[in-house]
mmCIF file of C-alpha atoms in Angstrom:
data_model
loop_
_atom_site.group_PDB
_atom_site.id
_atom_site.type_symbol
_atom_site.label_atom_id
_atom_site.label_comp_id
_atom_site.label_asym_id
_atom_site.label_seq_id
_atom_site.Cartn_x
_atom_site.Cartn_y
_atom_site.Cartn_z
ATOM 1 C CA GLU A 1 22.709 -17.561 18.964
ATOM 2 C CA ASP A 2 19.718 -15.696 20.372
ATOM 3 C CA GLN A 3 16.839 -15.327 17.916
ATOM 4 C CA VAL A 4 13.489 -13.549 17.888
ATOM 5 C CA THR A 5 10.859 -14.099 15.201
ATOM 6 C CA GLN A 6 7.681 -12.052 15.086
ATOM 7 C CA SER A 7 4.542 -12.968 13.174
ATOM 8 C CA PRO A 8 2.696 -11.904 11.223
ATOM 9 C CA GLU A 9 4.874 -9.277 9.514
ATOM 10 C CA ALA A 10 1.785 -7.129 8.985
ATOM 11 C CA LEU A 11 -1.739 -7.281 10.370
ATOM 12 C CA ARG A 12 -4.750 -5.305 9.223
ATOM 13 C CA LEU A 13 -7.763 -5.157 11.540
ATOM 14 C CA GLN A 14 -11.077 -3.425 11.613
ATOM 15 C CA GLU A 15 -11.760 -1.275 14.627
ATOM 16 C CA GLY A 16 -13.061 -3.529 17.399
ATOM 17 C CA GLU A 17 -11.649 -6.727 15.842
ATOM 18 C CA SER A 18 -9.485 -8.395 18.492
ATOM 19 C CA SER A 19 -6.353 -10.327 17.542
ATOM 20 C CA SER A 20 -2.896 -11.413 18.727
ATOM 21 C CA LEU A 21 0.709 -10.821 17.697
ATOM 22 C CA ASN A 22 3.265 -13.572 18.196
ATOM 23 C CA CYS A 23 6.906 -13.415 19.298
ATOM 24 C CA SER A 24 8.844 -16.695 19.198
ATOM 25 C CA TYR A 25 12.290 -16.719 20.767
ATOM 26 C CA THR A 26 15.364 -18.715 21.622
ATOM 27 C CA VAL A 27 17.833 -17.282 24.119
ATOM 28 C CA SER A 28 20.652 -18.596 26.250
ATOM 29 C CA GLY A 29 19.387 -17.581 29.658
ATOM 30 C CA LEU A 30 16.310 -15.354 29.516
ATOM 31 C CA ARG A 31 16.396 -12.342 31.803
ATOM 32 C CA GLY A 32 13.305 -10.689 30.366
ATOM 33 C CA LEU A 33 11.138 -10.209 27.298
ATOM 34 C CA PHE A 34 10.224 -6.693 26.250
ATOM 35 C CA TRP A 35 7.446 -5.287 24.081
ATOM 36 C CA TYR A 36 7.834 -1.887 22.466
ATOM 37 C CA ARG A 37 5.566 0.212 20.279
ATOM 38 C CA GLN A 38 7.048 2.268 17.437
ATOM 39 C CA ASP A 39 5.140 4.960 15.556
ATOM 40 C CA PRO A 40 6.321 6.035 12.080
ATOM 41 C CA GLY A 41 9.325 8.353 12.293
ATOM 42 C CA LYS A 42 9.670 7.854 16.049
ATOM 43 C CA GLY A 43 11.766 5.786 18.384
ATOM 44 C CA PRO A 44 10.443 2.659 20.111
ATOM 45 C CA GLU A 45 8.379 3.275 23.233
ATOM 46 C CA PHE A 46 8.441 0.774 26.088
ATOM 47 C CA LEU A 47 5.239 -1.158 26.813
ATOM 48 C CA PHE A 48 5.940 -4.232 28.982
ATOM 49 C CA THR A 49 8.588 -6.461 30.489
ATOM 50 C CA LEU A 50 7.821 -10.117 31.219
ATOM 51 C CA TYR A 51 10.232 -12.206 33.263
ATOM 52 C CA SER A 52 8.869 -15.725 33.658
ATOM 53 C CA ALA A 53 6.551 -18.190 31.933
ATOM 54 C CA GLY A 54 2.949 -17.672 32.913
ATOM 55 C CA GLU A 55 3.362 -13.975 33.604
ATOM 56 C CA GLU A 56 0.812 -11.552 32.130
ATOM 57 C CA LYS A 57 0.718 -7.761 31.983
ATOM 58 C CA GLU A 58 -1.990 -5.421 30.776
ATOM 59 C CA LYS A 59 -2.178 -1.837 29.626
ATOM 60 C CA GLU A 60 -5.436 -0.457 28.266
ATOM 61 C CA ARG A 61 -6.361 -2.681 25.289
ATOM 62 C CA LEU A 62 -3.072 -4.585 25.325
ATOM 63 C CA LYS A 63 -2.197 -7.746 27.227
ATOM 64 C CA ALA A 64 1.148 -9.493 26.996
ATOM 65 C CA THR A 65 1.693 -13.118 27.970
ATOM 66 C CA LEU A 66 4.804 -15.285 28.143
ATOM 67 C CA THR A 67 5.593 -18.983 27.757
ATOM 68 C CA LYS A 68 8.985 -20.686 27.643
ATOM 69 C CA LYS A 69 9.131 -20.365 23.859
ATOM 70 C CA GLU A 70 6.940 -17.431 22.872
ATOM 71 C CA SER A 71 5.068 -14.333 23.879
ATOM 72 C CA PHE A 72 1.753 -13.017 22.674
ATOM 73 C CA LEU A 73 0.515 -9.464 22.536
ATOM 74 C CA HIS A 74 -3.265 -9.586 22.612
ATOM 75 C CA ILE A 75 -5.132 -6.541 21.366
ATOM 76 C CA THR A 76 -8.743 -6.314 22.493
ATOM 77 C CA ALA A 77 -11.194 -4.134 20.565
ATOM 78 C CA PRO A 78 -8.438 -2.121 18.877
ATOM 79 C CA LYS A 79 -8.810 1.498 17.828
ATOM 80 C CA PRO A 80 -7.126 3.304 14.912
ATOM 81 C CA GLU A 81 -4.717 4.941 17.374
ATOM 82 C CA ASP A 82 -3.318 1.477 18.152
ATOM 83 C CA SER A 83 -1.857 1.406 14.637
ATOM 84 C CA ALA A 84 1.933 1.125 14.965
ATOM 85 C CA THR A 85 4.804 -1.321 14.668
ATOM 86 C CA TYR A 86 5.122 -3.588 17.700
ATOM 87 C CA LEU A 87 8.598 -4.820 18.536
ATOM 88 C CA CYS A 88 9.550 -7.763 20.721
ATOM 89 C CA ALA A 89 12.986 -8.162 22.279
ATOM 90 C CA VAL A 90 14.577 -10.740 24.547
ATOM 91 C CA GLN A 91 17.229 -9.864 27.072
ATOM 92 C CA ALA A 92 19.924 -12.354 27.988
ATOM 93 C CA LEU A 93 21.536 -12.678 31.360
ATOM 94 C CA LEU A 94 24.528 -10.456 32.078
ATOM 95 C CA GLY A 95 27.705 -11.750 30.523
ATOM 96 C CA ALA A 96 26.019 -13.758 27.771
ATOM 97 C CA GLY A 97 28.205 -13.643 24.691
ATOM 98 C CA GLY A 98 30.926 -11.863 26.637
ATOM 99 C CA THR A 99 28.956 -8.658 27.011
ATOM 100 C CA SER A 100 29.006 -6.363 29.997
ATOM 101 C CA TYR A 101 25.316 -5.545 29.700
ATOM 102 C CA GLY A 102 22.054 -7.465 29.347
ATOM 103 C CA LYS A 103 22.216 -8.181 25.632
ATOM 104 C CA LEU A 104 18.977 -7.415 23.804
ATOM 105 C CA THR A 105 17.916 -9.185 20.611
ATOM 106 C CA PHE A 106 15.057 -7.563 18.701
ATOM 107 C CA GLY A 107 12.586 -9.084 16.305
ATOM 108 C CA GLN A 108 11.706 -7.434 13.003
ATOM 109 C CA GLY A 109 8.376 -6.203 14.286
ATOM 110 C CA THR A 110 4.709 -6.548 13.337
ATOM 111 C CA ILE A 111 3.096 -3.633 11.530
ATOM 112 C CA LEU A 112 -0.441 -3.260 12.873
ATOM 113 C CA THR A 113 -3.011 -1.195 10.987
ATOM 114 C CA VAL A 114 -6.460 -0.662 12.489
ATOM 115 C CA HIS A 115 -9.089 0.718 10.124
ATOM 116 C CA PRO A 116 -12.066 2.713 11.427
ATOM 117 C CA ASN B 1 11.484 16.608 30.209
ATOM 118 C CA ALA B 2 13.489 15.994 27.015
ATOM 119 C CA GLY B 3 14.551 12.366 27.678
ATOM 120 C CA VAL B 4 16.881 11.250 24.869
ATOM 121 C CA THR B 5 17.677 13.801 22.183
ATOM 122 C CA GLN B 6 19.455 13.024 18.928
ATOM 123 C CA THR B 7 21.011 15.485 16.484
ATOM 124 C CA PRO B 8 20.830 15.830 13.571
ATOM 125 C CA LYS B 9 17.523 14.206 12.640
ATOM 126 C CA PHE B 10 18.380 13.964 8.940
ATOM 127 C CA ARG B 11 21.675 13.959 7.077
ATOM 128 C CA VAL B 12 22.830 13.179 3.557
ATOM 129 C CA LEU B 13 26.484 12.303 2.999
ATOM 130 C CA LYS B 14 28.615 11.399 0.051
ATOM 131 C CA THR B 15 30.694 8.219 0.150
ATOM 132 C CA GLY B 16 33.902 8.823 2.047
ATOM 133 C CA GLN B 17 32.673 11.803 4.066
ATOM 134 C CA SER B 18 32.734 11.781 7.851
ATOM 135 C CA MET B 19 30.164 12.843 10.395
ATOM 136 C CA THR B 20 29.177 12.601 14.039
ATOM 137 C CA LEU B 21 25.767 11.880 15.524
ATOM 138 C CA LEU B 22 25.156 13.298 18.968
ATOM 139 C CA CYS B 23 22.974 11.743 21.634
ATOM 140 C CA ALA B 24 22.137 13.540 24.860
ATOM 141 C CA GLN B 25 20.076 12.227 27.768
ATOM 142 C CA ASP B 26 18.897 14.149 30.812
ATOM 143 C CA MET B 27 17.802 11.169 32.952
ATOM 144 C CA ASN B 28 21.201 10.530 34.570
ATOM 145 C CA HIS B 29 21.301 7.042 33.043
ATOM 146 C CA GLU B 30 24.494 5.032 33.263
ATOM 147 C CA TYR B 31 23.992 2.902 30.143
ATOM 148 C CA MET B 32 23.788 4.272 26.617
ATOM 149 C CA TYR B 33 23.481 2.518 23.271
ATOM 150 C CA TRP B 34 23.585 3.162 19.546
ATOM 151 C CA TYR B 35 21.381 1.001 17.315
ATOM 152 C CA ARG B 36 20.690 0.979 13.621
ATOM 153 C CA GLN B 37 17.353 -0.023 12.148
ATOM 154 C CA ASP B 38 17.062 -1.395 8.630
ATOM 155 C CA PRO B 39 13.978 -2.819 6.889
ATOM 156 C CA GLY B 40 13.511 -6.499 7.722
ATOM 157 C CA MET B 41 16.562 -6.562 10.013
ATOM 158 C CA GLY B 42 15.255 -5.342 13.318
ATOM 159 C CA LEU B 43 17.274 -3.133 15.615
ATOM 160 C CA ARG B 44 20.972 -4.032 15.750
ATOM 161 C CA LEU B 45 23.399 -2.790 18.376
ATOM 162 C CA ILE B 46 26.424 -0.890 17.087
ATOM 163 C CA HIS B 47 28.217 0.175 20.273
ATOM 164 C CA TYR B 48 27.272 0.667 23.872
ATOM 165 C CA SER B 49 28.593 2.265 27.053
ATOM 166 C CA VAL B 50 28.128 1.159 30.645
ATOM 167 C CA GLY B 51 29.337 4.453 32.093
ATOM 168 C CA GLU B 52 31.252 7.662 31.510
ATOM 169 C CA GLY B 53 34.559 7.015 29.805
ATOM 170 C CA THR B 54 33.681 3.445 28.757
ATOM 171 C CA THR B 55 32.623 2.015 25.409
ATOM 172 C CA ALA B 56 32.227 -1.480 23.975
ATOM 173 C CA LYS B 57 31.420 -3.082 20.643
ATOM 174 C CA GLY B 58 27.971 -4.393 19.830
ATOM 175 C CA GLU B 59 26.842 -6.656 17.012
ATOM 176 C CA VAL B 60 27.725 -4.452 14.040
ATOM 177 C CA PRO B 61 30.580 -2.092 15.083
ATOM 178 C CA ASP B 62 32.638 -2.020 11.884
ATOM 179 C CA GLY B 63 32.909 1.438 10.320
ATOM 180 C CA TYR B 64 31.771 3.247 13.464
ATOM 181 C CA ASN B 65 33.475 4.787 16.476
ATOM 182 C CA VAL B 66 31.993 6.133 19.681
ATOM 183 C CA SER B 67 32.944 8.255 22.659
ATOM 184 C CA ARG B 68 31.384 8.878 26.068
ATOM 185 C CA LEU B 69 33.385 11.750 27.558
ATOM 186 C CA LYS B 70 30.437 12.987 29.588
ATOM 187 C CA LYS B 71 27.808 10.832 31.260
ATOM 188 C CA GLN B 72 24.954 12.543 29.475
ATOM 189 C CA ASN B 73 26.414 12.386 25.955
ATOM 190 C CA PHE B 74 27.188 9.505 23.623
ATOM 191 C CA LEU B 75 28.671 10.306 20.207
ATOM 192 C CA LEU B 76 28.621 8.032 17.164
ATOM 193 C CA GLY B 77 31.145 8.758 14.437
ATOM 194 C CA LEU B 78 31.492 7.601 10.872
ATOM 195 C CA GLU B 79 35.041 8.243 9.618
ATOM 196 C CA SER B 80 34.467 7.294 5.979
ATOM 197 C CA ALA B 81 30.802 6.813 5.166
ATOM 198 C CA ALA B 82 29.688 3.988 2.863
ATOM 199 C CA PRO B 83 26.303 3.404 1.177
ATOM 200 C CA SER B 84 25.838 0.343 3.428
ATOM 201 C CA GLN B 85 25.625 2.751 6.360
ATOM 202 C CA THR B 86 22.418 4.272 5.012
ATOM 203 C CA SER B 87 20.021 3.599 7.861
ATOM 204 C CA VAL B 88 18.020 5.051 10.715
ATOM 205 C CA TYR B 89 20.132 5.368 13.846
ATOM 206 C CA PHE B 90 18.653 5.262 17.322
ATOM 207 C CA CYS B 91 20.278 6.201 20.567
ATOM 208 C CA ALA B 92 18.921 4.704 23.784
ATOM 209 C CA SER B 93 19.685 4.833 27.459
ATOM 210 C CA SER B 94 18.831 2.801 30.541
ATOM 211 C CA THR B 95 19.301 3.261 34.232
ATOM 212 C CA ARG B 96 20.742 -0.227 34.712
ATOM 213 C CA THR B 97 21.700 -3.189 32.589
ATOM 214 C CA TYR B 98 18.334 -4.922 33.034
ATOM 215 C CA GLY B 99 16.146 -1.877 32.734
ATOM 216 C CA GLU B 100 13.957 -0.920 29.844
ATOM 217 C CA LEU B 101 15.523 1.251 27.173
ATOM 218 C CA PHE B 102 14.458 4.820 26.481
ATOM 219 C CA PHE B 103 14.943 5.695 22.827
ATOM 220 C CA GLY B 104 15.505 8.931 20.985
ATOM 221 C CA GLU B 105 13.480 9.795 17.910
ATOM 222 C CA GLY B 106 16.127 8.649 15.477
ATOM 223 C CA SER B 107 18.560 10.101 12.943
ATOM 224 C CA ARG B 108 17.996 9.206 9.308
ATOM 225 C CA LEU B 109 21.298 8.990 7.417
ATOM 226 C CA THR B 110 21.595 8.586 3.660
ATOM 227 C CA VAL B 111 24.986 7.896 2.087
ATOM 228 C CA LEU B 112 25.147 8.486 -1.667
#
């Protein structure tokens, strides 16, 4: 069974204090790993897709990396507006589990709070 | 550009009542999904559709039905609501099976 575990559950940072969020996963045939950002009362918003170990992607203060077992979301010099819940999801290859779509398994998320 | 629109945004039901959540997307996406989000559980797939006129069960389909009569709309129905169906429901769409999902803003349902 595909599993995604995110840690920590919650992270409180001071503005400018860099840190990382972890996403550990097991999946039967990884097609891609997704990172989403979710603001309170809103739907998840797509950030990155990573496809293979060693791949990195950056967007402003965020950088996502991928290994064969986990992904990290590095936040450099965060600002209060980076406060949100960050969700990780793994996508299995088409047909996994008898599905007719690329099955996504989401983690529970990490709640990030950045204080000014 | 509206993207994915869900209605209603909030609803309170009594046990045993029925209701329908409507999802509309204006991006001409083939794939549409209904998820529920509960504290500590992550997003869980209820039903999905790979095209107009098709639907399939996700991880937690019991107690829900769906229809995709038009490509742009995906309806989620609860025939007899139960307190366990209290949740936030998200509709999403994607252009292809391996594409990123675009989510609506959610519909918060409370069943008393």
